[in-house]
Short mmCIF file of C-alpha atoms in Angstrom, two decimals:
data_model
loop_
_atom_site.label_atom_id
_atom_site.label_comp_id
_atom_site.label_asym_id
_atom_site.label_seq_id
_atom_site.Cartn_x
_atom_site.Cartn_y
_atom_site.Cartn_z
CA UNK H 1434 4.34 1.01 47.52
CA UNK H 1435 6.11 -1.69 47.57
CA UNK H 1436 5.33 -4.27 50.26
CA UNK H 1437 6.71 -7.19 51.67
CA UNK H 1438 4.42 -9.62 49.50
CA UNK H 1439 5.40 -8.05 46.11
CA UNK H 1440 5.46 -10.83 43.77
CA UNK H 1441 7.14 -9.88 40.28
CA UNK H 1442 6.96 -12.11 37.15
CA UNK H 1443 8.14 -10.95 33.96
CA UNK H 1444 6.89 -12.50 30.78
CA UNK H 1445 9.39 -12.80 27.88
CA UNK H 1446 11.85 -13.65 25.18
CA UNK H 1447 15.40 -13.83 25.19
CA UNK H 1448 16.10 -12.02 22.01
CA UNK H 1449 13.94 -9.03 22.95
CA UNK H 1450 15.56 -5.76 23.68
CA UNK H 1451 11.88 -4.54 25.17
CA UNK H 1452 12.03 -7.51 27.72
CA UNK H 1453 15.93 -6.24 27.96
CA UNK H 1454 14.56 -3.29 28.95
CA UNK H 1455 12.60 -4.35 31.58
CA UNK H 1456 15.04 -6.18 32.87
CA UNK H 1457 17.38 -4.09 33.13
CA UNK H 1458 14.81 -1.66 35.14
CA UNK H 1459 14.31 -4.36 37.49
CA UNK H 1460 18.00 -5.25 37.92
CA UNK H 1461 18.50 -1.14 38.67
CA UNK H 1462 16.21 -1.23 41.29
CA UNK H 1463 17.27 -4.66 43.03
CA UNK H 1464 14.16 -6.15 42.55
CA UNK H 1465 13.35 -9.87 42.51
CA UNK H 1466 11.18 -11.27 40.15
CA UNK H 1467 10.75 -15.07 38.44
CA UNK H 1468 11.07 -15.01 34.57
CA UNK H 1469 9.09 -16.72 31.82
CA UNK H 1470 10.48 -17.14 28.91
CA UNK H 1471 7.93 -17.62 25.60
CA UNK H 1472 8.66 -19.21 22.65
CA UNK H 1473 6.56 -16.55 20.75
CA UNK H 1474 5.89 -19.36 17.71
CA UNK H 1475 3.27 -21.36 20.49
CA UNK H 1476 2.31 -18.53 23.17
CA UNK H 1477 1.13 -19.83 25.95
CA UNK H 1478 -1.94 -19.56 28.00
CA UNK H 1479 -0.20 -17.08 30.56
CA UNK H 1480 0.76 -14.67 27.41
CA UNK H 1481 -2.97 -14.52 25.73
CA UNK H 1482 -4.57 -14.23 29.13
CA UNK H 1483 -2.42 -11.32 30.31
CA UNK H 1484 -1.99 -8.72 26.88
CA UNK H 1485 -4.88 -10.02 25.24
CA UNK H 1486 -4.59 -6.85 22.97
CA UNK H 1487 -1.69 -7.29 21.68
CA UNK H 1488 -0.41 -10.68 22.84
CA UNK H 1489 3.32 -9.62 23.02
CA UNK H 1490 6.07 -9.71 25.28
CA UNK H 1491 7.20 -8.30 27.47
CA UNK H 1492 4.13 -8.06 30.26
CA UNK H 1493 4.81 -7.56 33.90
CA UNK H 1494 2.89 -9.52 36.59
CA UNK H 1495 2.75 -7.96 40.08
CA UNK H 1496 0.53 -9.58 42.36
CA UNK H 1497 -1.08 -11.00 39.44
CA UNK H 1498 -1.97 -7.78 37.72
CA UNK H 1499 -0.93 -7.45 34.48
CA UNK H 1500 1.08 -4.07 32.95
CA UNK H 1501 1.96 -4.40 29.21
CA UNK H 1502 4.40 -2.46 27.09
CA UNK H 1503 7.96 -2.01 27.99
CA UNK H 1504 8.04 1.89 28.30
CA UNK H 1505 4.55 1.98 30.27
CA UNK H 1506 5.87 -1.08 32.67
CA UNK H 1507 9.19 0.67 33.21
CA UNK H 1508 7.51 3.99 34.21
CA UNK H 1509 5.45 1.50 36.64
CA UNK H 1510 8.61 -0.24 38.15
CA UNK H 1511 9.70 3.57 38.87
CA UNK H 1512 6.74 4.75 40.56
CA UNK H 1513 5.92 1.79 42.11
CA UNK H 1514 8.97 1.12 43.80
CA UNK H 1515 10.12 4.89 44.08
CA UNK H 1516 11.85 4.33 47.61
CA UNK H 1517 13.60 0.97 46.30
CA UNK H 1518 17.02 1.80 44.64
CA UNK H 1519 17.46 5.04 42.61
CA UNK H 1520 15.21 7.11 40.17
CA UNK H 1521 15.23 6.34 36.40
CA UNK H 1522 12.60 8.90 35.70
CA UNK H 1523 13.88 12.70 36.54
CA UNK H 1524 12.66 14.85 39.55
CA UNK H 1525 12.23 17.61 37.35
CA UNK H 1526 8.99 17.92 34.48
CA UNK H 1527 10.61 19.81 31.95
CA UNK H 1528 13.42 17.06 32.33
CA UNK H 1529 10.95 14.66 32.87
CA UNK H 1530 9.60 15.79 29.60
CA UNK H 1531 12.95 15.86 28.04
CA UNK H 1532 13.58 12.12 28.47
CA UNK H 1533 9.86 10.74 27.62
CA UNK H 1534 10.56 12.44 24.25
CA UNK H 1535 14.17 10.35 23.55
CA UNK H 1536 12.71 7.44 25.10
CA UNK H 1537 9.75 8.07 22.48
CA UNK H 1538 11.93 8.86 19.92
CA UNK H 1539 13.85 5.45 19.99
CA UNK H 1540 10.52 3.82 19.89
CA UNK H 1541 9.08 5.47 17.06
CA UNK H 1542 11.65 6.30 14.91
CA UNK H 1543 14.44 3.65 15.71
CA UNK H 1544 12.01 0.46 15.76
CA UNK H 1545 10.06 0.49 12.31
CA UNK H 1546 12.82 0.91 10.26
CA UNK H 1547 14.87 -1.69 12.56
CA UNK H 1548 11.85 -4.04 12.48
CA UNK H 1549 11.50 -3.64 8.18
CA UNK H 1550 15.17 -4.61 8.28
CA UNK H 1551 14.93 -7.99 9.75
CA UNK H 1552 11.46 -8.52 8.05
CA UNK H 1553 12.10 -6.94 4.56
CA UNK H 1554 11.42 -9.98 2.31
CA UNK H 1555 13.31 -8.54 -0.71
CA UNK H 1556 17.11 -6.81 -0.73
CA UNK H 1557 15.80 -3.65 -1.99
CA UNK H 1558 13.29 -3.09 1.34
CA UNK H 1559 15.84 -4.59 3.28
CA UNK H 1560 18.57 -1.90 1.72
CA UNK H 1561 15.52 0.86 2.25
CA UNK H 1562 14.83 0.10 5.71
CA UNK H 1563 18.71 -0.05 6.86
CA UNK H 1564 19.36 3.57 5.26
CA UNK H 1565 16.18 4.87 7.17
CA UNK H 1566 17.75 3.15 10.35
CA UNK H 1567 21.04 4.40 9.95
CA UNK H 1568 19.34 8.14 9.28
CA UNK H 1569 17.31 8.08 12.15
CA UNK H 1570 19.88 7.18 15.01
CA UNK H 1571 22.15 10.44 14.12
CA UNK H 1572 19.60 12.69 16.00
CA UNK H 1573 20.72 10.29 19.20
CA UNK H 1574 23.94 12.44 19.27
CA UNK H 1575 21.69 15.66 20.26
CA UNK H 1576 19.93 13.59 22.54
CA UNK H 1577 22.78 12.56 24.02
CA UNK H 1578 23.96 16.25 24.40
CA UNK H 1579 20.56 17.24 25.46
CA UNK H 1580 19.90 14.81 28.18
CA UNK H 1581 23.62 14.11 29.90
CA UNK H 1582 24.41 18.06 29.92
CA UNK H 1583 27.70 16.68 29.64
CA UNK H 1584 27.87 13.81 31.62
CA UNK H 1585 28.54 10.30 31.43
CA UNK H 1586 24.70 8.97 30.90
CA UNK H 1587 21.45 10.32 29.33
CA UNK H 1588 20.34 10.15 33.55
CA UNK H 1589 23.47 12.69 34.27
CA UNK H 1590 25.93 11.03 36.17
CA UNK H 1591 23.76 8.17 36.86
CA UNK H 1592 21.86 5.60 34.86
CA UNK H 1593 18.32 6.91 34.00
CA UNK H 1594 15.60 6.41 31.80
CA UNK H 1595 16.51 6.82 28.67
CA UNK H 1596 19.98 4.70 29.16
CA UNK H 1597 18.13 1.91 29.75
CA UNK H 1598 15.53 2.96 27.13
CA UNK H 1599 18.37 2.66 24.61
CA UNK H 1600 20.92 0.63 26.95
CA UNK H 1601 18.63 -2.47 26.21
CA UNK H 1602 18.79 -2.19 22.22
CA UNK H 1603 22.89 -2.07 22.91
CA UNK H 1604 23.64 -5.93 22.06
CA UNK H 1605 21.12 -5.51 18.59
CA UNK H 1606 23.06 -2.22 17.85
CA UNK H 1607 26.16 -4.41 17.80
CA UNK H 1608 24.16 -7.60 15.84
CA UNK H 1609 22.96 -4.89 13.29
CA UNK H 1610 26.69 -3.69 12.31
CA UNK H 1611 28.08 -6.96 12.19
CA UNK H 1612 25.15 -7.55 9.75
CA UNK H 1613 25.22 -4.45 8.22
CA UNK H 1614 29.17 -4.69 7.50
CA UNK H 1615 29.18 -1.41 9.40
CA UNK H 1616 28.46 0.95 12.53
CA UNK H 1617 25.32 1.95 13.35
CA UNK H 1618 26.88 4.18 16.16
CA UNK H 1619 29.55 5.23 13.51
CA UNK H 1620 32.66 6.91 16.11
CA UNK H 1621 33.14 9.68 13.56
CA UNK H 1622 29.40 11.19 13.53
CA UNK H 1623 28.40 10.02 16.87
CA UNK H 1624 31.37 10.55 19.09
CA UNK H 1625 29.31 11.00 22.57
CA UNK H 1626 26.80 8.03 21.89
CA UNK H 1627 30.15 5.89 21.32
CA UNK H 1628 31.62 6.78 24.45
CA UNK H 1629 28.15 5.50 25.93
CA UNK H 1630 27.64 2.89 24.69
CA UNK H 1631 31.23 1.50 25.34
CA UNK H 1632 30.37 3.03 29.08
CA UNK H 1633 27.04 1.28 29.51
CA UNK H 1634 28.69 -1.82 28.37
CA UNK H 1635 31.27 -1.73 30.69
CA UNK H 1636 28.44 -1.48 33.35
CA UNK H 1637 28.07 -4.64 35.99
CA UNK H 1638 24.12 -4.22 35.13
CA UNK H 1639 24.49 -4.38 31.14
CA UNK H 1640 26.81 -7.80 31.66
CA UNK H 1641 24.35 -8.95 33.81
CA UNK H 1642 21.64 -8.23 31.14
CA UNK H 1643 22.30 -7.99 27.62
CA UNK H 1644 22.41 -10.70 25.25
CA UNK H 1645 25.10 -12.18 23.68
CA UNK H 1646 26.06 -10.51 20.34
CA UNK H 1647 27.10 -13.58 18.29
CA UNK H 1648 23.79 -14.98 19.80
CA UNK H 1649 21.55 -11.56 18.55
CA UNK H 1650 23.95 -11.94 15.01
CA UNK H 1651 22.50 -15.71 14.58
CA UNK H 1652 19.18 -14.83 15.94
CA UNK H 1653 19.19 -12.03 12.88
CA UNK H 1654 20.28 -14.10 10.30
CA UNK H 1655 18.01 -16.41 11.05
CA UNK H 1656 15.33 -13.83 10.98
CA UNK H 1657 16.66 -12.03 7.69
CA UNK H 1658 16.69 -15.55 6.15
CA UNK H 1659 13.48 -16.89 7.29
CA UNK H 1660 12.05 -14.03 5.87
CA UNK H 1661 13.71 -13.40 2.54
CA UNK H 1662 12.26 -17.06 2.01
CA UNK H 1663 8.56 -16.07 2.62
CA UNK H 1664 7.34 -15.82 -1.38
CA UNK H 1665 4.65 -14.07 -0.47
CA UNK H 1666 2.98 -11.93 3.08
CA UNK R 1056 5.31 23.86 40.76
CA UNK R 1057 4.08 26.51 37.92
CA UNK R 1058 7.65 28.89 38.43
CA UNK R 1059 8.49 31.91 36.46
CA UNK R 1060 6.01 33.97 34.56
CA UNK R 1061 4.05 30.89 33.86
CA UNK R 1062 3.67 32.07 29.99
CA UNK R 1063 2.26 29.39 27.81
CA UNK R 1064 2.40 29.06 23.92
CA UNK R 1065 0.61 26.62 21.98
CA UNK R 1066 1.96 26.20 18.41
CA UNK R 1067 -0.58 23.67 16.56
CA UNK R 1068 -3.27 23.47 13.63
CA UNK R 1069 -7.09 23.30 13.74
CA UNK R 1070 -7.72 20.14 11.84
CA UNK R 1071 -4.94 18.04 14.39
CA UNK R 1072 -6.44 16.22 17.09
CA UNK R 1073 -3.27 16.21 18.85
CA UNK R 1074 -3.21 19.73 19.68
CA UNK R 1075 -7.07 19.62 20.37
CA UNK R 1076 -5.62 17.56 23.24
CA UNK R 1077 -3.84 19.92 24.46
CA UNK R 1078 -6.31 22.69 24.18
CA UNK R 1079 -8.52 20.47 26.41
CA UNK R 1080 -6.39 19.91 28.56
CA UNK R 1081 -5.53 23.74 28.90
CA UNK R 1082 -8.88 24.37 29.19
CA UNK R 1083 -9.86 21.68 32.09
CA UNK R 1084 -6.98 23.21 34.10
CA UNK R 1085 -8.30 26.92 33.02
CA UNK R 1086 -4.92 27.90 31.43
CA UNK R 1087 -4.24 30.64 29.62
CA UNK R 1088 -2.03 30.65 26.63
CA UNK R 1089 -1.21 32.18 23.24
CA UNK R 1090 -2.20 29.88 20.35
CA UNK R 1091 -0.36 29.97 17.02
CA UNK R 1092 -2.02 28.25 14.50
CA UNK R 1093 1.07 26.83 11.64
CA UNK R 1094 0.46 26.41 8.28
CA UNK R 1095 2.28 23.28 8.51
CA UNK R 1096 2.94 23.46 4.02
CA UNK R 1097 4.63 26.63 5.51
CA UNK R 1098 6.22 25.81 8.88
CA UNK R 1099 7.67 28.90 10.60
CA UNK R 1100 10.41 29.35 12.38
CA UNK R 1101 8.97 28.86 15.52
CA UNK R 1102 8.54 25.48 14.80
CA UNK R 1103 11.17 24.46 13.39
CA UNK R 1104 13.21 25.82 16.07
CA UNK R 1105 11.20 24.62 18.88
CA UNK R 1106 10.79 21.32 17.20
CA UNK R 1107 13.95 20.05 15.10
CA UNK R 1108 13.63 16.51 15.22
CA UNK R 1109 9.79 15.95 14.00
CA UNK R 1110 8.70 19.52 12.68
CA UNK R 1111 5.69 18.82 14.03
CA UNK R 1112 2.91 20.17 16.12
CA UNK R 1113 1.50 20.46 18.81
CA UNK R 1114 4.32 22.43 20.68
CA UNK R 1115 3.96 23.62 24.45
CA UNK R 1116 5.55 26.37 24.51
CA UNK R 1117 6.23 27.18 28.80
CA UNK R 1118 8.50 30.12 29.85
CA UNK R 1119 10.34 29.34 26.32
CA UNK R 1120 11.21 26.30 26.68
CA UNK R 1121 8.92 23.39 24.43
CA UNK R 1122 7.89 20.45 25.09
CA UNK R 1123 6.66 18.14 21.88
CA UNK R 1124 4.53 14.95 21.63
CA UNK R 1125 0.85 15.39 22.95
CA UNK R 1126 1.40 12.41 25.46
CA UNK R 1127 4.38 14.15 26.79
CA UNK R 1128 3.10 17.67 26.97
CA UNK R 1129 -0.48 16.37 28.30
CA UNK R 1130 1.85 14.71 31.02
CA UNK R 1131 3.71 17.57 31.77
CA UNK R 1132 0.85 19.90 32.05
CA UNK R 1133 -0.40 17.68 34.94
CA UNK R 1134 2.63 17.67 36.24
CA UNK R 1135 3.61 20.94 36.72
CA UNK R 1136 0.30 22.36 37.13
CA UNK R 1137 -0.55 19.76 39.95
CA UNK R 1138 -2.60 22.54 42.18
CA UNK R 1139 -4.35 24.10 39.06
CA UNK R 1140 -7.81 22.51 38.49
CA UNK R 1141 -8.48 18.86 38.74
CA UNK R 1142 -5.65 15.99 38.29
CA UNK R 1143 -5.94 14.34 34.72
CA UNK R 1144 -3.74 11.23 35.28
CA UNK R 1145 -5.06 8.99 38.04
CA UNK R 1146 -3.20 9.06 41.35
CA UNK R 1147 -3.14 4.88 41.84
CA UNK R 1148 -0.01 3.81 39.51
CA UNK R 1149 -1.53 0.59 38.39
CA UNK R 1150 -4.74 2.60 36.82
CA UNK R 1151 -1.87 5.29 35.50
CA UNK R 1152 -0.51 2.02 33.49
CA UNK R 1153 -4.33 1.27 32.54
CA UNK R 1154 -4.34 4.82 31.06
CA UNK R 1155 -1.13 4.97 29.31
CA UNK R 1156 -1.82 1.41 27.87
CA UNK R 1157 -5.09 2.83 26.42
CA UNK R 1158 -2.91 5.97 25.10
CA UNK R 1159 -0.73 4.19 23.40
CA UNK R 1160 -3.04 1.90 22.09
CA UNK R 1161 -4.95 4.41 20.46
CA UNK R 1162 -1.53 6.21 19.33
CA UNK R 1163 -0.37 2.98 17.48
CA UNK R 1164 -3.14 0.72 16.48
CA UNK R 1165 -6.17 3.31 15.68
CA UNK R 1166 -4.07 6.36 14.61
CA UNK R 1167 -1.99 4.66 12.02
CA UNK R 1168 -4.59 3.36 9.84
CA UNK R 1169 -6.56 6.44 10.17
CA UNK R 1170 -3.72 8.05 8.82
CA UNK R 1171 -2.86 5.54 5.98
CA UNK R 1172 -7.09 6.12 5.01
CA UNK R 1173 -6.44 10.18 4.38
CA UNK R 1174 -3.11 9.34 2.62
CA UNK R 1175 -4.10 6.36 0.10
CA UNK R 1176 -3.45 6.75 -3.05
CA UNK R 1177 -6.01 4.32 -4.53
CA UNK R 1178 -9.32 2.81 -3.41
CA UNK R 1179 -8.09 -0.45 -2.66
CA UNK R 1180 -5.58 1.14 0.06
CA UNK R 1181 -7.88 2.98 1.39
CA UNK R 1182 -10.81 0.26 2.06
CA UNK R 1183 -8.16 -1.40 3.86
CA UNK R 1184 -6.98 0.92 6.21
CA UNK R 1185 -10.75 1.78 6.33
CA UNK R 1186 -11.56 -1.98 7.70
CA UNK R 1187 -8.25 -1.57 10.03
CA UNK R 1188 -9.45 1.62 11.74
CA UNK R 1189 -12.56 0.01 12.16
CA UNK R 1190 -11.30 -2.85 13.98
CA UNK R 1191 -9.26 -1.33 15.88
CA UNK R 1192 -11.40 1.11 17.32
CA UNK R 1193 -13.89 -1.95 18.75
CA UNK R 1194 -11.47 -2.65 21.44
CA UNK R 1195 -12.12 0.81 23.01
CA UNK R 1196 -14.99 -0.70 24.07
CA UNK R 1197 -13.03 -2.93 26.83
CA UNK R 1198 -11.04 -0.38 27.26
CA UNK R 1199 -13.92 2.22 28.34
CA UNK R 1200 -14.96 -0.99 30.23
CA UNK R 1201 -11.47 -1.77 32.27
CA UNK R 1202 -11.33 2.31 32.79
CA UNK R 1203 -14.49 3.62 33.87
CA UNK R 1204 -15.32 0.72 36.18
CA UNK R 1205 -19.18 1.26 35.22
CA UNK R 1206 -18.99 5.16 36.33
CA UNK R 1207 -19.52 7.66 33.32
CA UNK R 1208 -15.82 8.74 32.00
CA UNK R 1209 -12.53 6.52 31.40
CA UNK R 1210 -11.72 9.09 34.22
CA UNK R 1211 -14.34 7.71 36.28
CA UNK R 1212 -16.96 10.28 38.00
CA UNK R 1213 -15.00 12.93 36.03
CA UNK R 1214 -12.90 13.69 32.94
CA UNK R 1215 -9.37 12.47 33.19
CA UNK R 1216 -6.47 11.74 30.92
CA UNK R 1217 -8.24 8.63 28.47
CA UNK R 1218 -11.45 11.08 28.32
CA UNK R 1219 -9.01 14.01 26.74
CA UNK R 1220 -7.07 11.41 24.62
CA UNK R 1221 -10.20 9.75 22.96
CA UNK R 1222 -12.47 12.90 23.48
CA UNK R 1223 -9.92 14.75 21.21
CA UNK R 1224 -10.44 12.48 18.54
CA UNK R 1225 -14.38 12.95 18.66
CA UNK R 1226 -14.92 15.51 15.58
CA UNK R 1227 -12.99 13.05 13.24
CA UNK R 1228 -14.88 9.81 14.45
CA UNK R 1229 -17.61 11.85 13.47
CA UNK R 1230 -16.47 13.71 10.16
CA UNK R 1231 -15.03 9.97 9.21
CA UNK R 1232 -18.22 8.36 9.77
CA UNK R 1233 -19.55 10.92 7.59
CA UNK R 1234 -16.82 10.42 5.00
CA UNK R 1235 -16.91 6.54 5.30
CA UNK R 1236 -21.12 6.00 5.35
CA UNK R 1237 -20.89 4.19 9.11
CA UNK R 1238 -20.95 4.64 12.42
CA UNK R 1239 -17.16 4.12 13.46
CA UNK R 1240 -18.47 4.15 17.07
CA UNK R 1241 -21.03 1.77 16.30
CA UNK R 1242 -23.86 1.80 19.15
CA UNK R 1243 -25.13 -1.67 18.90
CA UNK R 1244 -21.32 -2.89 18.94
CA UNK R 1245 -20.01 -0.18 21.18
CA UNK R 1246 -22.39 1.07 23.25
CA UNK R 1247 -20.64 2.08 26.42
CA UNK R 1248 -18.37 3.84 24.09
CA UNK R 1249 -21.23 5.96 21.92
CA UNK R 1250 -23.04 6.96 25.08
CA UNK R 1251 -19.64 8.19 26.66
CA UNK R 1252 -19.04 9.92 23.79
CA UNK R 1253 -22.18 11.48 23.80
CA UNK R 1254 -21.71 12.56 27.64
CA UNK R 1255 -18.10 14.01 26.60
CA UNK R 1256 -19.70 15.94 23.71
CA UNK R 1257 -21.88 18.12 26.35
CA UNK R 1258 -18.69 19.02 28.84
CA UNK R 1259 -18.01 22.54 28.72
CA UNK R 1260 -14.41 21.98 27.32
CA UNK R 1261 -15.67 19.74 24.36
CA UNK R 1262 -18.25 22.40 23.24
CA UNK R 1263 -15.57 25.11 23.13
CA UNK R 1264 -12.45 23.34 21.78
CA UNK R 1265 -13.44 20.42 19.33
CA UNK R 1266 -13.57 21.04 15.95
CA UNK R 1267 -16.59 21.65 13.69
CA UNK R 1268 -17.58 18.25 12.08
CA UNK R 1269 -18.60 19.68 8.79
CA UNK R 1270 -15.02 21.73 8.38
CA UNK R 1271 -13.18 18.20 8.79
CA UNK R 1272 -15.01 16.41 6.72
CA UNK R 1273 -14.55 19.00 3.62
CA UNK R 1274 -10.67 18.57 4.98
CA UNK R 1275 -10.65 14.80 5.17
CA UNK R 1276 -12.49 15.06 1.55
CA UNK R 1277 -9.52 17.74 0.47
CA UNK R 1278 -6.67 15.35 1.89
CA UNK R 1279 -7.95 12.18 -0.02
CA UNK R 1280 -8.88 13.59 -3.21
CA UNK R 1281 -4.98 15.26 -2.62
CA UNK R 1282 -3.67 12.17 -2.05
CA UNK R 1283 -5.67 9.85 -4.72
CA UNK R 1284 -4.12 12.46 -7.04
CA UNK R 1285 -0.74 11.68 -6.40
CA UNK R 1286 0.40 9.71 -9.53
CA UNK R 1287 3.54 8.51 -7.45
CA UNK R 1288 5.09 8.87 -4.20
#
């Protein structure tokens, strides 16, 4: 239960959509926190000691205790701060299972080709990753239909768990579309999702938290150039 | 709360540890269900219609509504049947986050090389996957220490969520140890986990549910031979 002394510290990195995910959840809940920007090329003792297994961001520290992995952090926030701000996961167990399913889909099916796209050393690998990403994204249209039940958000009338799980990626969706020269959310193939993305982008929440798209484009170009330049693993 | 007729149907495959997870939980909760064995080389209409996105097992069908992905199924059962049998996930949100963390670790860091081990096309690939698997498993000793807090199970005094997650893998641990010619859970390096494994196998649920190790050894050999024989992807 949230007490008056709750100290929250988020260890993150500006470009990471997984860090953005946690920022969105904290913002929705109206929770104050201290933010620590990591240089992932020179990881701090703080990061290494609170996430020794993965050494990755985000890490949320709650009164000094670390919680790792963005979806686990978001569920933790939702549970611990249940009385503060809106709930992210639905109340109904079946709808909860559906929300978890689509959130897992995003991380299991989209993240790997997306990651491969930026780490690709050759044009061939990059093109294959791009193709896979564009294909895997299409299922989200059905996911939106199933979750939203005709309403504006995955969470229904208001933002929910899946809106946060996908919303954190919106700047990267736009950046990737610029870099690919094609819309990752194709309005013809995915009208509902495209409309959702516009709607999400208009929220005060999104304006406050999401990364600047141009900065993400530049960061993406830098990553691709860096990885392509490496002669070998 | 369980509503409707409470009819439970589990679509599975005998060798799958992800299906074993669900069977273990249903057994521990004392829940009746109909089991449908899939031939994954010839997937049924039932499977394809209830898991159109992934087309994989397990799928739990509750009063006709499908729930997919083993972790999501476990949490669903635990929530819907909260008053039936023991609770699996800890009550405390921080301990819940720890349980989810180690589950994610197993499904990302251990399952991946394990899968590659059996799908490897060359001896080099297999050796590399084996090495990664053995290394990844070692972290579970720390996971057990963190979760159990000196008690007999990951869940403490009694079986909990992580016991089911890791327990579902026990027959495959033994089969892989036979195939590798080395103990995957090495009692010298991982004394706590090795002791836990013996204890887990003594449980009624384990004796009722875990696959026969010899059958898995044969199945594993068949998978490795089949994949090595394939000239190309």
